PDB file of C-alpha atoms in Angstrom:
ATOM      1  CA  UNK A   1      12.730   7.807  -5.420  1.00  0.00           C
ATOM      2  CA  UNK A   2      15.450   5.815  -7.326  1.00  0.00           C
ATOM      3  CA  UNK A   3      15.269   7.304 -11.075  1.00  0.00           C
ATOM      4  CA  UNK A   4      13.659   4.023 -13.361  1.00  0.00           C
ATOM      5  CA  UNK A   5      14.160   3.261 -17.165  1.00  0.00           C
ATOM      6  CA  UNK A   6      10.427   3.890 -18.354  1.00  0.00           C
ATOM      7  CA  UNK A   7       8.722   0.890 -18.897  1.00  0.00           C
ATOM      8  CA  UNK A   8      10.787  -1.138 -16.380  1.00  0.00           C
ATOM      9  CA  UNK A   9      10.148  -1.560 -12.794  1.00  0.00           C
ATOM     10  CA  UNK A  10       7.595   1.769 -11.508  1.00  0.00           C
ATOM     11  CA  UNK A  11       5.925   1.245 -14.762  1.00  0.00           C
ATOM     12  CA  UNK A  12       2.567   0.511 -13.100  1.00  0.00           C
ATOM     13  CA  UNK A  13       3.160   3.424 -10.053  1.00  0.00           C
ATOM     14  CA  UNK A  14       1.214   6.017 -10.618  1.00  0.00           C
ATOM     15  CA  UNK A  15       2.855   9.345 -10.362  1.00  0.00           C
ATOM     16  CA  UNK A  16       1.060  10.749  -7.569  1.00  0.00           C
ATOM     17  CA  UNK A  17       2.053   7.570  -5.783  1.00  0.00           C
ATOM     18  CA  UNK A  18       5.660   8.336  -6.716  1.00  0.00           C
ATOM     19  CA  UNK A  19       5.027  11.910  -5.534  1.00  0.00           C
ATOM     20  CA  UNK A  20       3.574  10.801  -2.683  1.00  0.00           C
ATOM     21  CA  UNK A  21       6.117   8.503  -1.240  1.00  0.00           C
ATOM     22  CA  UNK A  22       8.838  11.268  -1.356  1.00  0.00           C
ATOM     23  CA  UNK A  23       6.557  14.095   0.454  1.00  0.00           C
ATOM     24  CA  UNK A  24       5.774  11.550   3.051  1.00  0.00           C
ATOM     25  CA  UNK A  25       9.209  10.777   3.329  1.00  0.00           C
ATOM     26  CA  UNK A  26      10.534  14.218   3.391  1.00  0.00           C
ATOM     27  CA  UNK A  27       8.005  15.141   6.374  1.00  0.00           C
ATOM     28  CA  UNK A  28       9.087  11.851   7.990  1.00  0.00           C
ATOM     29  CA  UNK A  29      12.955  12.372   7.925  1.00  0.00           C
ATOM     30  CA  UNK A  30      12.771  15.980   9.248  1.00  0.00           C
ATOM     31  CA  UNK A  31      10.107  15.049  12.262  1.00  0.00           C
ATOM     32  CA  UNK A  32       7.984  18.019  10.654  1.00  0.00           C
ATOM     33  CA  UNK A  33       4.369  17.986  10.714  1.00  0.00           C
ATOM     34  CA  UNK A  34       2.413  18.127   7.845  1.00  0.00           C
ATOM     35  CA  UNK A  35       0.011  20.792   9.459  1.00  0.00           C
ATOM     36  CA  UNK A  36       2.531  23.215   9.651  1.00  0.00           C
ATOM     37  CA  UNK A  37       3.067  23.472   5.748  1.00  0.00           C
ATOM     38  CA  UNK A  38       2.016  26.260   4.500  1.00  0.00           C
ATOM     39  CA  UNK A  39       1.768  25.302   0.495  1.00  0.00           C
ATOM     40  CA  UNK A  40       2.618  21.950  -1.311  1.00  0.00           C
ATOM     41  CA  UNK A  41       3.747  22.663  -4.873  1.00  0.00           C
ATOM     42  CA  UNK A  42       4.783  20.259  -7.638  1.00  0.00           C
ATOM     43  CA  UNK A  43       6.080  20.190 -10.777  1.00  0.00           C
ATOM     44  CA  UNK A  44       4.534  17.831 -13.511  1.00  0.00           C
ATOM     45  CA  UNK A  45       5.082  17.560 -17.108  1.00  0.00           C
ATOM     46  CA  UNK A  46       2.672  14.485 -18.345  1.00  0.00           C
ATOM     47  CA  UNK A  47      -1.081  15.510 -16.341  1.00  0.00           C
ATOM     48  CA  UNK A  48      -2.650  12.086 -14.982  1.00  0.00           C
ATOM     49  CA  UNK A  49      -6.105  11.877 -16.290  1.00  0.00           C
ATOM     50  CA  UNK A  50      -7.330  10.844 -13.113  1.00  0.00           C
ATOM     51  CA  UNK A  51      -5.572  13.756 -10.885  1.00  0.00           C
ATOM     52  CA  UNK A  52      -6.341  16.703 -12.634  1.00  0.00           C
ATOM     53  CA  UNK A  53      -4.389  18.888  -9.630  1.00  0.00           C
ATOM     54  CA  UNK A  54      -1.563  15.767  -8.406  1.00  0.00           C
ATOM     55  CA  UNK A  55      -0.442  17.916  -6.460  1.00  0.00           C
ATOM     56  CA  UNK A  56      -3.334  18.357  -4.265  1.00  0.00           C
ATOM     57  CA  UNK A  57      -4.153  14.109  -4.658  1.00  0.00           C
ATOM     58  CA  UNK A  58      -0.198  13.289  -3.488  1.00  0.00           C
ATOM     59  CA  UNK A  59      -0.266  15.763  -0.648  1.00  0.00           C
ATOM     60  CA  UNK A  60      -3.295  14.899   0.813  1.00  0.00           C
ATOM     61  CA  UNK A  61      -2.352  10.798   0.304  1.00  0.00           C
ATOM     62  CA  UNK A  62       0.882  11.551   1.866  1.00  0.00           C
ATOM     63  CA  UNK A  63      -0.922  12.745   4.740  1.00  0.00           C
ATOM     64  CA  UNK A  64      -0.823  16.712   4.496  1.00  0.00           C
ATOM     65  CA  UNK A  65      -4.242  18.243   6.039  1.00  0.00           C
ATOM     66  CA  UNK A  66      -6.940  19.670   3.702  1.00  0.00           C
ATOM     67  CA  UNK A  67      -6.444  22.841   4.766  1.00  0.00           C
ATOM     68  CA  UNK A  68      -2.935  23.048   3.190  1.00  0.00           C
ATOM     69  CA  UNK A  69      -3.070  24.167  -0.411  1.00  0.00           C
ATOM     70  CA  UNK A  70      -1.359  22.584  -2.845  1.00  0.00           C
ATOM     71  CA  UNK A  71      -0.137  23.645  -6.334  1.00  0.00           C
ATOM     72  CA  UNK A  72       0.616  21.982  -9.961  1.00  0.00           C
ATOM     73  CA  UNK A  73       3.174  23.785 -12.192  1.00  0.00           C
ATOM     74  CA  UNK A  74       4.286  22.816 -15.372  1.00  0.00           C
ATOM     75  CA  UNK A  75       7.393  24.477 -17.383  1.00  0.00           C
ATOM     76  CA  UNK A  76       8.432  21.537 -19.416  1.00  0.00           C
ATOM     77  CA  UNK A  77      11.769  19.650 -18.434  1.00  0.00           C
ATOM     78  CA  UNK A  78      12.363  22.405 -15.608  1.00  0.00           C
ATOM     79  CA  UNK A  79       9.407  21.301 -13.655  1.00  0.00           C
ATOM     80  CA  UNK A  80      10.397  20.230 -11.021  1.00  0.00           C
ATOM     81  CA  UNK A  81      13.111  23.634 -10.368  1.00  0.00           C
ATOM     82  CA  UNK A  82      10.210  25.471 -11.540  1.00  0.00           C
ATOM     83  CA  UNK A  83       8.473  24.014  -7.854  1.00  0.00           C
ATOM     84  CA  UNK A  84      11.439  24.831  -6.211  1.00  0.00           C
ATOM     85  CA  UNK A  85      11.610  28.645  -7.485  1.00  0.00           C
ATOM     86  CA  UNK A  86       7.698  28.965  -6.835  1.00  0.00           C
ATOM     87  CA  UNK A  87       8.400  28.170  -3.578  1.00  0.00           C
ATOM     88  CA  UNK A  88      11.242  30.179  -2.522  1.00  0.00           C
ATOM     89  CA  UNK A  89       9.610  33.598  -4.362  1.00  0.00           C
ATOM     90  CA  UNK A  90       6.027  32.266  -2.068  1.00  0.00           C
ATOM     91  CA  UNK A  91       8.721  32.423   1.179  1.00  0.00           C
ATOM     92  CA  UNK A  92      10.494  35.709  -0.021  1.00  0.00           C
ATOM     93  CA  UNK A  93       7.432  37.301  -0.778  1.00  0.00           C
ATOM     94  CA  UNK A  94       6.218  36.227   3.249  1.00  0.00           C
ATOM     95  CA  UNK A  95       3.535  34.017   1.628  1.00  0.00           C
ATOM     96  CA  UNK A  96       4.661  31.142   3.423  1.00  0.00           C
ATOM     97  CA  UNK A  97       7.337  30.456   5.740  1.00  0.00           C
ATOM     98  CA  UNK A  98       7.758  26.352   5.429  1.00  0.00           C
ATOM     99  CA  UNK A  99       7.419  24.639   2.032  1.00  0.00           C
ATOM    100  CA  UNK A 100       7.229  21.442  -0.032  1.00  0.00           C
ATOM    101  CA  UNK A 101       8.611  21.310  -3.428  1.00  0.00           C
ATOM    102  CA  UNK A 102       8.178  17.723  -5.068  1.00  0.00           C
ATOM    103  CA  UNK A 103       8.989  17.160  -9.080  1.00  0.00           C
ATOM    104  CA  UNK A 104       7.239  13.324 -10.172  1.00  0.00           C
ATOM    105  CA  UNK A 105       6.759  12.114 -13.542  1.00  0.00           C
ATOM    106  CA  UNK A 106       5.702   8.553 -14.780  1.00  0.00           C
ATOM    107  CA  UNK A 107       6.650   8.581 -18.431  1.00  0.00           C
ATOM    108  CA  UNK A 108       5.676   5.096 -18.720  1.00  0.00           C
ATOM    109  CA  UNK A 109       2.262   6.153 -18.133  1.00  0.00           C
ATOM    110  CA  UNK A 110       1.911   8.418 -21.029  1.00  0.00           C
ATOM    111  CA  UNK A 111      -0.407   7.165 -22.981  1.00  0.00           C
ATOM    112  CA  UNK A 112      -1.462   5.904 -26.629  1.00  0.00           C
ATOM    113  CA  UNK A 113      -4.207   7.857 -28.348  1.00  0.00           C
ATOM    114  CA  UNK A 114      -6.921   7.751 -30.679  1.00  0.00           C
ATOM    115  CA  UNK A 115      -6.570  10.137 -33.849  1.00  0.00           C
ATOM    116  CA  UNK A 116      -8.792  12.807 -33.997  1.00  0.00           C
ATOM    117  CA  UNK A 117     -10.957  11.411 -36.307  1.00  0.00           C
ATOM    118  CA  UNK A 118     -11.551   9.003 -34.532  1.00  0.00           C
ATOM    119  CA  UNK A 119     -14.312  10.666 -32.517  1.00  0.00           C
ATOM    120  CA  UNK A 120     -16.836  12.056 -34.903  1.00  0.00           C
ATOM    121  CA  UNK A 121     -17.472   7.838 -35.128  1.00  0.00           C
ATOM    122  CA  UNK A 122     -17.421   7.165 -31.650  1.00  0.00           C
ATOM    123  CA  UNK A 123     -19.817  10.109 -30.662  1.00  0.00           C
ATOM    124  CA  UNK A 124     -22.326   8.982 -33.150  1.00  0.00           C
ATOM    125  CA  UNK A 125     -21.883   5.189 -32.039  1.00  0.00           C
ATOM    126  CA  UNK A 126     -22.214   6.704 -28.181  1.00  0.00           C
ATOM    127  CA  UNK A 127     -25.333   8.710 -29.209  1.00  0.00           C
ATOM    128  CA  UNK A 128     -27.207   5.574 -31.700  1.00  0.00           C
ATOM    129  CA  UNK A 129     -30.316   4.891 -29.988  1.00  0.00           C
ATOM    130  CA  UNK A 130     -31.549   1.566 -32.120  1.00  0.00           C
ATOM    131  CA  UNK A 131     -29.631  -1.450 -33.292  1.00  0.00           C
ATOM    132  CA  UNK A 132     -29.574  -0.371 -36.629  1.00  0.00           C
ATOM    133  CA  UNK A 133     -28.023   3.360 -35.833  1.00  0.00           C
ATOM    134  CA  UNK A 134     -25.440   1.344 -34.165  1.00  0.00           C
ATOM    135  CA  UNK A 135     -24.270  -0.535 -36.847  1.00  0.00           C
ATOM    136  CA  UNK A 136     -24.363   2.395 -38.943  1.00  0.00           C
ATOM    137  CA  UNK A 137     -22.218   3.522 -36.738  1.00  0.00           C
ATOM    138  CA  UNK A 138     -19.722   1.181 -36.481  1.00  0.00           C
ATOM    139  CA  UNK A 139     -20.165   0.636 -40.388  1.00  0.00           C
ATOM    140  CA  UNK A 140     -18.374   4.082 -40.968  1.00  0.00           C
ATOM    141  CA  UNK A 141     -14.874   3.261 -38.745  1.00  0.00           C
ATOM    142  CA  UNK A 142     -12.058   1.992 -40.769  1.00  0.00           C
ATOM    143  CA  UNK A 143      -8.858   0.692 -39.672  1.00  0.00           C
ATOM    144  CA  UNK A 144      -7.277   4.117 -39.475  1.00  0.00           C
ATOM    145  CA  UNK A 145      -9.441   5.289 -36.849  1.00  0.00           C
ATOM    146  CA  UNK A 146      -7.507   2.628 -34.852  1.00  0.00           C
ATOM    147  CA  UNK A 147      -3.838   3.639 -35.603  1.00  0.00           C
ATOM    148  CA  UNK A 148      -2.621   4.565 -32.367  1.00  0.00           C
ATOM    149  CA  UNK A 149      -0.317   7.778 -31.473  1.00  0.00           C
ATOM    150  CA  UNK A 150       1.943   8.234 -29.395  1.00  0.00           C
ATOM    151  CA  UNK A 151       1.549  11.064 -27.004  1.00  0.00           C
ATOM    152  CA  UNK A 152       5.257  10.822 -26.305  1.00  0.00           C
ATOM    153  CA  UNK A 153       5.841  11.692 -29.872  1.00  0.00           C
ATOM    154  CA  UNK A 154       3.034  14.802 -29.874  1.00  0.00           C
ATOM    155  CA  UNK A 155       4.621  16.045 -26.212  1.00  0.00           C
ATOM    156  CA  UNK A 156       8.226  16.077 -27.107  1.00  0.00           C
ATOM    157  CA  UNK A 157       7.660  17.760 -30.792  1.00  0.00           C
ATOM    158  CA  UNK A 158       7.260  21.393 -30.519  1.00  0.00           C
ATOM    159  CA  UNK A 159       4.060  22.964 -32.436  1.00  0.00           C
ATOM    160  CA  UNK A 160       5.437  26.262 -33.826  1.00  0.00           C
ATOM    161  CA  UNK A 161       8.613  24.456 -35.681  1.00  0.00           C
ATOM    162  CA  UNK A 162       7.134  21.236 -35.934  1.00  0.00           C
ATOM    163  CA  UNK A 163      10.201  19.518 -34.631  1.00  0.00           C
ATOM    164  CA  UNK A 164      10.395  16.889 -32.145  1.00  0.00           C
ATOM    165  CA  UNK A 165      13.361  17.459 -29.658  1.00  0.00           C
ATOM    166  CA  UNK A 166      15.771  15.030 -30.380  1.00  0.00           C
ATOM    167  CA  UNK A 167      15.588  16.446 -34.176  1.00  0.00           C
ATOM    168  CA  UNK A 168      16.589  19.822 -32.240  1.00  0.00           C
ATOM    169  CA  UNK A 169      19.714  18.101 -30.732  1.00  0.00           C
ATOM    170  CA  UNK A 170      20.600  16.918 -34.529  1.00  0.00           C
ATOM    171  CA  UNK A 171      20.112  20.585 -35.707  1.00  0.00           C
ATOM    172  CA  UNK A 172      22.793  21.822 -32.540  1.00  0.00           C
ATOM    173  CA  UNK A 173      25.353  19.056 -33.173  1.00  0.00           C
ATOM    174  CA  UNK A 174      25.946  20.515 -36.601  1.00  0.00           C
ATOM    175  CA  UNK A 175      25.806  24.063 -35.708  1.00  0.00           C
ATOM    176  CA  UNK A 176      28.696  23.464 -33.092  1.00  0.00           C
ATOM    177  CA  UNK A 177      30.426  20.917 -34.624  1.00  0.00           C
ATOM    178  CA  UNK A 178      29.819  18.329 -32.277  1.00  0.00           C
ATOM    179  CA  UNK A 179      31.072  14.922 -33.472  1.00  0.00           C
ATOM    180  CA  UNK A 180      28.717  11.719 -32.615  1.00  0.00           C
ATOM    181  CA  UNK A 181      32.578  10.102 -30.790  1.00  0.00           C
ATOM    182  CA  UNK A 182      32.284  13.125 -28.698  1.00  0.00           C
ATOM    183  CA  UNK A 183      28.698  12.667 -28.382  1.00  0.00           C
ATOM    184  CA  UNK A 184      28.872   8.716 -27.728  1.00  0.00           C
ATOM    185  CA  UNK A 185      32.154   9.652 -25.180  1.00  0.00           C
ATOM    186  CA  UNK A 186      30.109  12.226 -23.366  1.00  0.00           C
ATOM    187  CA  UNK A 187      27.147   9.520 -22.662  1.00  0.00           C
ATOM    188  CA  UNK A 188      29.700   6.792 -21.690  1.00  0.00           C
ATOM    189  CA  UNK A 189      31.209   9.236 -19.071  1.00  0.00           C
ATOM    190  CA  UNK A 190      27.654   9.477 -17.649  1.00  0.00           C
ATOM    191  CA  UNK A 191      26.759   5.700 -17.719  1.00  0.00           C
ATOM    192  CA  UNK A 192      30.105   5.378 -15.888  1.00  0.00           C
ATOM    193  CA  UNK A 193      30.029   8.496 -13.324  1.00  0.00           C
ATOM    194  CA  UNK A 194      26.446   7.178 -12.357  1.00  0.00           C
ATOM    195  CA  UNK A 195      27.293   3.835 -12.161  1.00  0.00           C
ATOM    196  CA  UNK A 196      30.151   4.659  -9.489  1.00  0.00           C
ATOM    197  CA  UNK A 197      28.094   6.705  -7.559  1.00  0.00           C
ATOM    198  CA  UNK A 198      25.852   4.223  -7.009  1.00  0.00           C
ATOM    199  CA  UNK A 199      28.341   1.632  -6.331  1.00  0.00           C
ATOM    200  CA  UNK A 200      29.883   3.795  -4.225  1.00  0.00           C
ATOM    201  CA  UNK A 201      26.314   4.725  -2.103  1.00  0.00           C
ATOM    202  CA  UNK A 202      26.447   7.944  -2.814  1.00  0.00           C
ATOM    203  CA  UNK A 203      22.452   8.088  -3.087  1.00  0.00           C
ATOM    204  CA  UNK A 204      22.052   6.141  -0.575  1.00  0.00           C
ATOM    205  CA  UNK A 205      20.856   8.479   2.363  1.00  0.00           C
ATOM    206  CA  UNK A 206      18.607  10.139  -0.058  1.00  0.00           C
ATOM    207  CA  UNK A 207      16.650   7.336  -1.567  1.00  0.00           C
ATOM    208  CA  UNK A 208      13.080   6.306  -0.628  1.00  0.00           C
ATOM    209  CA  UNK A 209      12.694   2.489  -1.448  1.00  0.00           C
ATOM    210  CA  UNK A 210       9.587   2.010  -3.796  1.00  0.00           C
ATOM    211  CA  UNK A 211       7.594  -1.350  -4.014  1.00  0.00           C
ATOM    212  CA  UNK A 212       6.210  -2.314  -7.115  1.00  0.00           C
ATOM    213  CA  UNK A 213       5.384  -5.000  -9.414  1.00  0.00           C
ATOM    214  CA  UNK A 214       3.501  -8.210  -8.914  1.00  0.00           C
ATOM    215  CA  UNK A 215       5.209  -9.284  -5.585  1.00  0.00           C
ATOM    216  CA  UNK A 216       5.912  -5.819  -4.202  1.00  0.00           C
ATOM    217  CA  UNK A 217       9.678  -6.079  -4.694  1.00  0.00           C
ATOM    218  CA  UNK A 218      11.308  -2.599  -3.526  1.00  0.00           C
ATOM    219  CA  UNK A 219      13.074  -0.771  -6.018  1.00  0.00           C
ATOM    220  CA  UNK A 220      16.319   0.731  -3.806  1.00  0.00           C
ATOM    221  CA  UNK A 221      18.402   1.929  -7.105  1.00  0.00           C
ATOM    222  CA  UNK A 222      18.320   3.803  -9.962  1.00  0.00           C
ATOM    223  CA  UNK A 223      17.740   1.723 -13.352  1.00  0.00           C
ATOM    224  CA  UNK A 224      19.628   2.649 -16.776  1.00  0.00           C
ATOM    225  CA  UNK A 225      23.094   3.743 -15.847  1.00  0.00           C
ATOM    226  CA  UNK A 226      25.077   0.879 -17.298  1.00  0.00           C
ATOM    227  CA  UNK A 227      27.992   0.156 -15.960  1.00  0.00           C
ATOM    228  CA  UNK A 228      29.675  -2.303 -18.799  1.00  0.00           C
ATOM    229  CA  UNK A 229      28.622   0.221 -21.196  1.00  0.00           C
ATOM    230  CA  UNK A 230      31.585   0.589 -23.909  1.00  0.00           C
ATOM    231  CA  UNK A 231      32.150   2.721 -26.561  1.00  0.00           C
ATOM    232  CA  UNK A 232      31.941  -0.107 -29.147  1.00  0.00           C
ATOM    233  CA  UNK A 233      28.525  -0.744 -28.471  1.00  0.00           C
ATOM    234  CA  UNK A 234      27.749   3.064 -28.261  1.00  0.00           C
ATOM    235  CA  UNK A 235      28.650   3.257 -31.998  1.00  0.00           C
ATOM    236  CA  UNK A 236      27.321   0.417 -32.917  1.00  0.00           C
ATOM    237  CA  UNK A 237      23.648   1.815 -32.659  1.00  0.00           C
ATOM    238  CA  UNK A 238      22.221   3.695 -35.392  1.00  0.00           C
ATOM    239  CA  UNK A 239      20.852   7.244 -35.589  1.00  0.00           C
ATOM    240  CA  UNK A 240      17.300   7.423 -34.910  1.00  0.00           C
ATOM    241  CA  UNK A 241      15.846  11.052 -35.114  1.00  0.00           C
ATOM    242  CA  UNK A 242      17.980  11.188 -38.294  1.00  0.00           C
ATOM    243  CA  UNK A 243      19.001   8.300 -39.894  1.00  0.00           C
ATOM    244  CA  UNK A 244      20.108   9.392 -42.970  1.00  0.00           C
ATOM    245  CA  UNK A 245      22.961  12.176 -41.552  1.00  0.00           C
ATOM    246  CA  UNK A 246      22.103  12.272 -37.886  1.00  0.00           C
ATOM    247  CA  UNK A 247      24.914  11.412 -34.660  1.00  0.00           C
ATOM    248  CA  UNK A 248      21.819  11.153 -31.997  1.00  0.00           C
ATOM    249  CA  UNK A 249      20.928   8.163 -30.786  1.00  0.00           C
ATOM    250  CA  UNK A 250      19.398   5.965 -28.100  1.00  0.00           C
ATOM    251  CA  UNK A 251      22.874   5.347 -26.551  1.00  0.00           C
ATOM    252  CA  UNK A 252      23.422   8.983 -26.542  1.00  0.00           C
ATOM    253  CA  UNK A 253      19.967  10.574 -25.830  1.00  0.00           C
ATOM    254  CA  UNK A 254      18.133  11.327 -22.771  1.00  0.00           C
ATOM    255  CA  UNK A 255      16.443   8.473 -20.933  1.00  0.00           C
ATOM    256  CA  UNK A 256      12.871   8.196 -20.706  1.00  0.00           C
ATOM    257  CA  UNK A 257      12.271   8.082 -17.162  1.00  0.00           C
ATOM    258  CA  UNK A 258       9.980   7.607 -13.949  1.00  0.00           C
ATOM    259  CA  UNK A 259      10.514   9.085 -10.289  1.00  0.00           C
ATOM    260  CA  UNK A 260      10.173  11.738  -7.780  1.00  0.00           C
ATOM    261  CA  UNK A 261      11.909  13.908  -4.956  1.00  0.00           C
ATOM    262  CA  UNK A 262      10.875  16.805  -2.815  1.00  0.00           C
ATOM    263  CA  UNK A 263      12.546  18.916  -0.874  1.00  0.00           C
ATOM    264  CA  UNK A 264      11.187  21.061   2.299  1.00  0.00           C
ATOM    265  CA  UNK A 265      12.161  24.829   2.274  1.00  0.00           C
ATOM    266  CA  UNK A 266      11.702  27.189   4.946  1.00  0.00           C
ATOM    267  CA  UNK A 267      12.302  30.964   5.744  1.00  0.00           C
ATOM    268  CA  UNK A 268      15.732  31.862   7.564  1.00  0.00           C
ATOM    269  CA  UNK A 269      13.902  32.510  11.120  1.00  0.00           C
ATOM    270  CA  UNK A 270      11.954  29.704  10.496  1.00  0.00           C
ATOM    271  CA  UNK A 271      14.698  27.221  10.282  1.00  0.00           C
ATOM    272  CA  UNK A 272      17.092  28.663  12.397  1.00  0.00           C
ATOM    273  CA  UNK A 273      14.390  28.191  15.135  1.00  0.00           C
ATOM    274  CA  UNK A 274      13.762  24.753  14.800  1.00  0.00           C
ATOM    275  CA  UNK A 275      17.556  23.710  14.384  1.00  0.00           C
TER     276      UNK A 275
END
């Protein structure tokens, strides 16, 4: 799928949709029929609450039979390799001889929670059985129990150092020395590489067009490489993980993003034998 700016245009796909439109796809384009996978594996980060294996929900939407299994794995950013490395040791091992390895995350869909004492309150208010246990119940929340946080913020802060990753990227630009020009030079060669290359259509053959929103308007690019970016505006933006000494910023940290791909891999005879 084109790779979207969270909170933009796939916002409101779900990620098993996303993962679903590029398995479909990826059967489509190489005339290979889904009952003749073997295994359907997938690499997630952010677990829907609603697809507790998406793996299994996206394969069998995209049309793979129930009799095909169909895997979840989860090593952080490397996800969606991780799928790819399952797969090929499944294959080497003669566990499988054709299969598909998807990656799909919807990081607009992470979500805002409750904090955690926010459910001694809400248990009791569940369990009240009379009016007056009820309002007892609701007596004892306070405006705290409503203070929203972010999951994004709990998922990408590690809980044995207690630092959230773009802190770690602070901590490694001072212990090599890395300048924020070289960091803010290094991002504008990537706005500008990725805005060439999809000038230039060099995506183009590999894209799966996704529609979304209200009228169902297909998304055919990726959204967030800027292609008027400058350097003057990359400095202009302040430091947000430290703002007090720190070079990282929003202009020259990773994007927060939605999409999908997949990939069908096969053993050597296998292929060979089916051109």
């Amino acid at each position: 799928t084109p790779l979207v700016k969270a909170g933009n245009a796939l916002a409101n796909v779900p990620m098993t949709d996303l993962a679903r439109s590029v398995i479909a796809e990826t059967l489509y384009r190489l005339d290979w029929p889904a009952s003749r996978l073997d295994e359907v594996i997938l690499g997630n980060v952010v677990m829907p609450a609603d697809a507790a294996n998406p793996a299994r929900v996206a394969a069998m939407q995209a049309g793979v039979p129930e009799h095909v299994p169909a895997l979840t794995v989860h090593r952080n950013c490397a996800s969606g390799m991780e799928a790819v490395m399952q797969a090929v040791a499944c294959i080497r091992n003669n566990g499988a001889k054709t299969v598909i390895a998807a990656g799909a995350e919807s990081m607009s869909a992470i979500p805002l929670i409750f904090p955690k004492e926010t459910l001694a309150p809400m248990t009791r208010l569940a369990k009240a059985r009379t009016l007056g246990k009820r309002f007892g119940a609701l007596a004892a929340l306070r405006p705290r129990h409503f203070r929203p946080v972010p999951a994004l913020l709990l998922g990408l802060t590690d809980p044995l150092c207690h630092m959230i990753m773009g802190k770690t990227a602070e901590v490694l630009a001072h212990e090599f020395n890395i300048s924020r020009l070289e960091q803010d030079q290094f991002a504008l060669q990537s706005h500008r590489r990725a805005a060439a290359a999809i000038k230039a259509g060099r995506f183009k053959n590999h894209l799966v067009p996704i529609y979304a929103g209200d009228r169902f308007k297909p998304i055919c690019s990726d959204i967030g490489p800027r292609s008027d970016q400058t350097l003057e505006a990359l400095a202009r933006l302040k430091p947000i993980f430290d703002k007090r000494d720190g070079t990282v910023t929003v202009g020259n940290a990773c994007q927060i993003t939605d999409g999908a791909a997949a990939m069908l891999l096969a053993d050597t005879k296998m292929a060979k034998s089916q051109g």
